[in-house]
Short mmCIF file of C-alpha atoms and ligand atoms in Angstrom, two decimals:
data_model
loop_
_atom_site.label_atom_id
_atom_site.label_comp_id
_atom_site.label_asym_id
_atom_site.label_seq_id
_atom_site.Cartn_x
_atom_site.Cartn_y
_atom_site.Cartn_z
CA MET A 1 0.00 0.00 0.00
CA THR A 2 1.36 3.43 -0.88
CA THR A 3 1.04 6.20 1.69
CA THR A 4 -0.34 9.62 0.85
CA PRO A 5 2.45 12.16 0.32
CA HIS A 6 2.76 14.94 2.90
CA PRO A 7 5.53 17.40 2.07
CA ILE A 8 4.83 20.18 4.58
CA PRO A 9 5.49 19.16 8.20
CA TYR A 10 2.85 21.06 10.17
CA GLN A 11 1.64 20.77 13.74
CA GLY A 12 -2.12 20.21 13.66
CA SER A 13 -1.99 18.36 10.36
CA LYS A 14 -5.08 16.24 9.77
CA ARG A 15 -3.02 13.50 8.17
CA ARG A 16 -3.93 10.82 10.72
CA LEU A 17 -7.61 11.73 10.91
CA ALA A 18 -8.16 12.24 7.18
CA GLY A 19 -9.55 8.75 6.55
CA ALA A 20 -12.07 9.01 9.41
CA ILE A 21 -13.15 12.49 8.31
CA LEU A 22 -13.60 11.51 4.66
CA ALA A 23 -15.50 8.36 5.65
CA VAL A 24 -18.40 10.67 6.52
CA THR A 25 -18.92 11.39 2.80
CA ARG A 26 -19.48 7.62 2.12
CA GLY A 27 -18.02 7.61 -1.35
CA ARG A 28 -19.95 10.63 -2.70
CA ARG A 29 -18.12 12.46 -5.51
CA PHE A 30 -17.95 16.26 -5.47
CA SER A 31 -17.16 18.76 -8.23
CA THR A 32 -14.66 20.82 -6.26
CA MET A 33 -13.29 20.31 -2.78
CA TYR A 34 -12.21 23.50 -1.03
CA GLU A 35 -9.72 23.52 1.83
CA PRO A 36 -9.57 27.21 2.83
CA PHE A 37 -7.50 26.70 6.04
CA ALA A 38 -5.11 24.36 4.27
CA GLY A 39 -1.86 24.41 6.28
CA SER A 40 -0.25 21.16 5.12
CA ALA A 41 -3.40 20.40 3.05
CA ALA A 42 -3.53 16.89 4.51
CA MET A 43 -7.24 16.57 3.74
CA THR A 44 -6.82 17.69 0.14
CA LEU A 45 -4.04 15.17 -0.40
CA ALA A 46 -6.06 12.36 1.18
CA ALA A 47 -9.16 13.31 -0.83
CA ALA A 48 -7.21 13.56 -4.09
CA SER A 49 -5.68 10.13 -3.53
CA ARG A 50 -9.22 8.70 -3.08
CA GLY A 51 -10.82 10.59 -6.00
CA VAL A 52 -13.28 12.42 -3.74
CA ALA A 53 -13.52 15.47 -6.06
CA GLU A 54 -12.79 16.40 -9.67
CA ARG A 55 -11.00 19.61 -8.67
CA HIS A 56 -9.38 21.08 -5.59
CA VAL A 57 -8.87 24.54 -4.15
CA VAL A 58 -6.11 24.90 -1.54
CA GLY A 59 -6.15 28.19 0.36
CA ASP A 60 -4.42 29.73 3.35
CA SER A 61 -4.17 33.29 4.58
CA LEU A 62 -0.42 32.94 5.18
CA PRO A 63 0.88 34.14 1.79
CA ALA A 64 4.12 32.15 1.88
CA LEU A 65 2.22 28.93 2.57
CA ALA A 66 -0.19 29.48 -0.32
CA ALA A 67 2.78 30.33 -2.56
CA LEU A 68 4.54 27.15 -1.43
CA TRP A 69 1.51 25.10 -2.49
CA GLU A 70 1.46 26.88 -5.84
CA ARG A 71 5.09 25.91 -6.45
CA ILE A 72 4.68 22.33 -5.27
CA VAL A 73 1.71 21.79 -7.57
CA ALA A 74 3.02 23.59 -10.65
CA ALA A 75 6.71 22.72 -10.89
CA PRO A 76 7.83 20.33 -8.13
CA GLY A 77 11.47 20.11 -9.18
CA ALA A 78 12.24 23.73 -8.33
CA PRO A 79 11.02 23.73 -4.70
CA ALA A 80 12.70 20.36 -4.11
CA ASP A 81 16.02 21.77 -5.43
CA ALA A 82 15.68 24.96 -3.40
CA TYR A 83 14.91 23.01 -0.21
CA GLU A 84 17.92 20.78 -0.77
CA LEU A 85 20.16 23.83 -1.13
CA LEU A 86 18.83 25.41 2.03
CA TRP A 87 18.93 22.14 4.00
CA SER A 88 22.52 21.40 2.92
CA GLY A 89 23.59 24.88 4.03
CA GLN A 90 23.15 23.85 7.66
CA LEU A 91 25.85 21.17 7.32
CA ALA A 92 28.46 23.78 6.42
CA GLU A 93 27.29 26.68 8.55
CA GLY A 94 26.16 24.78 11.66
CA GLY A 95 22.50 24.24 12.58
CA ARG A 96 21.93 27.11 15.00
CA ALA A 97 23.47 29.90 12.97
CA HIS A 98 21.88 28.61 9.78
CA PHE A 99 18.38 28.35 11.26
CA ALA A 100 18.66 31.86 12.70
CA ARG A 101 19.77 33.25 9.35
CA VAL A 102 17.02 31.48 7.37
CA ARG A 103 14.45 32.72 9.88
CA GLU A 104 15.71 36.28 9.58
CA ASP A 105 15.63 36.06 5.77
CA TYR A 106 12.14 34.58 5.83
CA ASN A 107 10.86 37.34 8.09
CA ARG A 108 12.30 39.92 5.68
CA THR A 109 11.28 38.34 2.37
CA GLY A 110 8.46 35.82 3.04
CA ASP A 111 10.29 33.26 0.89
CA PRO A 112 8.10 30.10 0.67
CA ILE A 113 11.07 27.71 0.66
CA GLY A 114 12.47 29.46 3.72
CA LEU A 115 9.13 28.72 5.40
CA LEU A 116 9.29 25.05 4.36
CA TYR A 117 12.77 24.70 5.87
CA LEU A 118 11.72 26.48 9.09
CA LEU A 119 8.67 24.23 9.47
CA ALA A 120 10.73 21.10 8.83
CA ARG A 121 13.41 22.14 11.31
CA CYS A 122 11.56 23.89 14.14
CA VAL A 123 10.31 22.55 17.47
CA LYS A 124 7.40 20.11 16.90
CA ASN A 125 7.00 21.44 13.34
CA ALA A 126 4.88 24.05 15.09
CA PRO A 127 4.68 27.49 13.49
CA ARG A 128 4.62 30.35 16.00
CA PHE A 129 4.42 34.03 15.14
CA GLY A 130 5.00 37.17 17.21
CA ARG A 131 2.70 40.16 17.35
CA GLU A 132 4.29 41.76 14.31
CA GLY A 133 3.73 38.55 12.32
CA ALA A 134 7.37 37.43 12.45
CA PHE A 135 8.05 33.67 12.63
CA ASN A 136 9.58 33.21 16.07
CA GLN A 137 9.63 29.46 16.72
CA SER A 138 13.03 27.99 17.67
CA ALA A 139 14.98 25.21 16.02
CA ASP A 140 14.80 21.67 17.32
CA HIS A 141 18.51 21.05 17.79
CA ARG A 142 18.11 17.26 17.98
CA ARG A 143 16.97 16.98 14.37
CA ARG A 144 18.03 18.31 10.99
CA GLY A 145 14.59 18.43 9.41
CA MET A 146 13.23 16.19 6.66
CA HIS A 147 16.03 14.85 4.47
CA PRO A 148 16.05 16.44 0.98
CA ALA A 149 15.67 13.06 -0.79
CA ARG A 150 12.56 12.31 1.22
CA MET A 151 11.25 15.84 0.74
CA ARG A 152 11.71 15.48 -3.01
CA ARG A 153 9.59 12.31 -3.02
CA GLN A 154 6.86 13.94 -0.93
CA ILE A 155 6.77 17.05 -3.14
CA ALA A 156 6.72 14.99 -6.35
CA GLY A 157 3.97 12.74 -4.99
CA ALA A 158 1.82 15.70 -3.96
CA SER A 159 2.28 17.31 -7.36
CA VAL A 160 1.25 14.13 -9.17
CA LEU A 161 -1.96 14.05 -7.13
CA LEU A 162 -2.85 17.73 -7.55
CA ALA A 163 -1.37 19.04 -10.83
CA GLY A 164 -3.87 20.03 -13.51
CA ARG A 165 -6.85 20.04 -11.17
CA THR A 166 -5.88 22.31 -8.30
CA THR A 167 -5.87 26.06 -7.79
CA THR A 168 -4.27 27.77 -4.86
CA PHE A 169 -5.57 30.81 -3.02
CA ALA A 170 -3.77 33.25 -0.72
CA GLY A 171 -6.19 35.07 1.53
CA ASP A 172 -9.11 34.87 3.87
CA ALA A 173 -11.20 31.70 3.99
CA ALA A 174 -14.46 33.52 3.29
CA ALA A 175 -13.14 34.80 -0.03
CA CYS A 176 -11.61 31.41 -0.86
CA VAL A 177 -14.99 29.63 -0.72
CA ASP A 178 -17.26 32.35 -2.07
CA ARG A 179 -17.90 30.41 -5.29
CA ALA A 180 -18.53 27.04 -3.64
CA GLY A 181 -21.93 25.54 -4.52
CA ARG A 182 -24.22 22.60 -3.80
CA ASN A 183 -22.10 20.01 -5.64
CA ASP A 184 -18.92 20.99 -3.86
CA LEU A 185 -17.43 20.11 -0.48
CA VAL A 186 -15.78 22.59 1.87
CA TYR A 187 -13.50 21.18 4.57
CA LEU A 188 -12.69 23.69 7.30
CA ASP A 189 -9.99 23.41 9.95
CA PRO A 190 -9.65 26.94 11.31
CA PRO A 191 -7.44 27.90 14.24
CA TRP A 192 -9.35 26.61 17.22
CA GLN A 193 -10.93 28.87 19.78
CA GLY A 194 -8.21 28.15 22.34
CA THR A 195 -5.42 29.00 19.91
CA THR A 196 -7.15 32.22 18.81
CA GLU A 197 -8.34 33.63 22.12
CA GLY A 198 -5.86 32.15 24.61
CA ASP A 199 -2.42 33.47 25.64
CA ASP A 200 -0.74 31.32 23.02
CA PRO A 201 -1.93 32.39 19.58
CA ARG A 202 -0.61 29.67 17.35
CA TYR A 203 -0.91 30.68 13.73
CA HIS A 204 0.01 33.93 12.02
CA GLN A 205 -3.62 34.92 12.60
CA GLY A 206 -6.50 33.47 14.53
CA LEU A 207 -10.18 33.35 13.62
CA PRO A 208 -12.67 34.96 16.00
CA ARG A 209 -15.62 32.67 16.49
CA ALA A 210 -18.13 35.24 15.19
CA ARG A 211 -16.34 35.24 11.82
CA LEU A 212 -16.41 31.45 11.66
CA GLU A 213 -20.15 31.50 12.38
CA MET A 214 -20.72 34.07 9.62
CA LEU A 215 -18.80 31.87 7.21
CA LEU A 216 -20.92 28.80 8.11
CA GLU A 217 -24.13 30.83 7.78
CA ALA A 218 -23.11 31.95 4.31
CA LEU A 219 -22.36 28.35 3.25
CA ASN A 220 -25.68 27.15 4.69
CA ARG A 221 -27.64 29.87 2.84
CA ARG A 222 -26.12 28.64 -0.43
CA GLY A 223 -26.72 24.96 0.40
CA VAL A 224 -23.00 24.08 0.36
CA PRO A 225 -22.04 20.79 2.08
CA TRP A 226 -19.21 21.26 4.58
CA LEU A 227 -17.22 19.49 7.29
CA LEU A 228 -15.60 21.40 10.13
CA SER A 229 -12.95 20.25 12.60
CA TYR A 230 -13.29 22.51 15.61
CA ASP A 231 -12.28 22.12 19.24
CA GLY A 232 -12.79 18.93 21.20
CA ARG A 233 -11.97 17.45 24.58
CA CYS A 234 -9.27 15.62 26.45
CA GLY A 235 -10.62 13.36 29.21
CA GLU A 236 -13.23 15.51 30.95
CA ARG A 237 -11.80 18.84 29.84
CA THR A 238 -13.46 20.43 26.83
CA TYR A 239 -11.82 22.98 24.54
CA GLY A 240 -14.10 25.77 23.44
CA ALA A 241 -17.86 26.08 23.83
CA PRO A 242 -20.00 24.07 21.36
CA LEU A 243 -21.01 25.87 18.18
CA ASP A 244 -24.47 27.39 17.88
CA ARG A 245 -26.85 24.43 17.36
CA GLY A 246 -28.65 26.16 14.50
CA LEU A 247 -25.56 26.05 12.29
CA TRP A 248 -24.86 22.33 11.92
CA GLY A 249 -26.63 19.08 11.20
CA ALA A 250 -24.52 16.61 13.19
CA ARG A 251 -21.51 16.54 15.47
CA LEU A 252 -19.20 13.53 15.67
CA GLU A 253 -16.36 12.93 18.08
CA LEU A 254 -13.22 11.49 16.48
CA PRO A 255 -10.52 9.91 18.66
CA ALA A 256 -7.29 11.78 17.97
CA GLY A 257 -4.92 9.70 20.10
CA ARG A 258 -3.40 9.98 23.50
CA SER A 259 -2.63 13.43 24.86
CA SER A 260 1.14 13.77 25.32
CA GLN A 261 0.64 16.42 28.02
CA SER A 262 -1.65 14.11 30.01
CA THR A 263 0.80 11.23 29.59
CA LEU A 264 3.56 13.44 31.02
CA ALA A 265 1.28 14.22 33.96
CA GLY A 266 0.68 10.48 34.49
CA ARG A 267 -2.88 10.41 33.11
CA ALA A 268 -3.86 8.14 30.20
CA GLU A 269 -6.37 10.46 28.57
CA GLN A 270 -7.56 10.37 25.00
CA THR A 271 -7.96 13.52 22.96
CA VAL A 272 -11.20 13.72 21.02
CA GLU A 273 -11.79 16.18 18.20
CA SER A 274 -15.20 17.45 17.16
CA LEU A 275 -16.24 17.08 13.54
CA TYR A 276 -19.27 19.20 12.69
CA VAL A 277 -21.29 18.27 9.61
CA SER A 278 -23.36 20.79 7.64
CA PRO A 279 -27.17 20.69 7.62
CA GLN A 280 -26.79 19.91 3.88
CA ALA A 281 -26.14 16.22 3.27
CA VAL A 282 -22.49 15.31 2.65
CA CYS A 283 -23.22 11.75 1.50
C1 LIG B 301 -5.34 24.36 12.14
S1 LIG B 301 -4.38 24.96 10.79
C2 LIG B 301 -4.87 23.89 9.49
C3 LIG B 301 -4.11 22.61 9.48
C4 LIG B 301 -4.50 21.71 8.32
N1 LIG B 301 -5.80 21.11 8.48
C5 LIG B 301 -3.47 20.62 8.08
O1 LIG B 301 -3.84 19.45 7.86
O2 LIG B 301 -2.28 20.94 8.10
C6 LIG B 301 -5.15 26.47 10.40
C7 LIG B 301 -4.60 27.20 9.18
O3 LIG B 301 -5.46 28.31 8.90
C8 LIG B 301 -4.69 29.42 8.46
N2 LIG B 301 -5.54 30.61 8.72
C9 LIG B 301 -5.71 31.31 9.87
N3 LIG B 301 -6.67 32.26 9.71
C10 LIG B 301 -7.12 32.15 8.44
C11 LIG B 301 -8.13 32.82 7.68
N4 LIG B 301 -8.85 33.80 8.20
N5 LIG B 301 -8.35 32.42 6.40
C12 LIG B 301 -7.60 31.41 5.85
N6 LIG B 301 -6.63 30.74 6.53
C13 LIG B 301 -6.41 31.10 7.80
C14 LIG B 301 -3.40 29.33 9.24
O4 LIG B 301 -2.33 29.95 8.53
C15 LIG B 301 -3.21 27.79 9.35
O5 LIG B 301 -2.38 27.31 8.32
#
């Protein structure tokens, strides 16, 4: 069995849950699948490998990430070469100095390949941004980041799945999906409430809940089927208040594995993620 390619290492990737999420559609085929909060686009890659939709739209409001997807899809050799060059630079320069320099360059230029290297090399592959929008996550000094040969295979595999039937979009999710219709599927994985409103904003921007609700209302008015991963619980603790009951048709709880924080604290608790399903049928 071949595994689905996954070139962009990204904390919060839906790679492991993709099969369970797509199972909800029970084999239905859609015209276009939109992933407006794409990150590593794990759901798009899983859907493309299963033929869930004829076309795909991959969007993210972080411009360098959307540009990275554009390059991966359109001409995979060039980003693979550029990553290899950047990755090899750390062997000569030394990991710490090299990471710091790439991070500084990225914050000045927004270079998509710089972002790919930083994501591959930083602590837990977890992007973190300061108030001014600068990438400020540190390097994981125990690892060198995905080896260029492996990265090349992941990039090439993703391009094979998506080329010729995918468009990319840099900007806000609402604009990304404003042409979605009844025969399409929108998969949403916005920054969760806790990572938007807490002390630890995770992504380069969060999404206030009121804006998410407006987005869902607009999709519902147009009869667009959607799936939304949003908040969840670990043991008895819940993350975020449930979404307004008038907005969704069903809510499933998907087991997302053991919580590493709970394990450290000596508790064997499972994390459970909520999957909201639109009032419009998805299967
Ligand atoms: C939870 S992550 C998505 C992870 C993704 N499901 C995966 O498999 O990697 C949320 C993403 O939404 C992006 N984002 C945040 N606010 C946004 C907005 N208003 N519109 C579009 N994208 C946004 C962030 O840059 C981040 O990549």
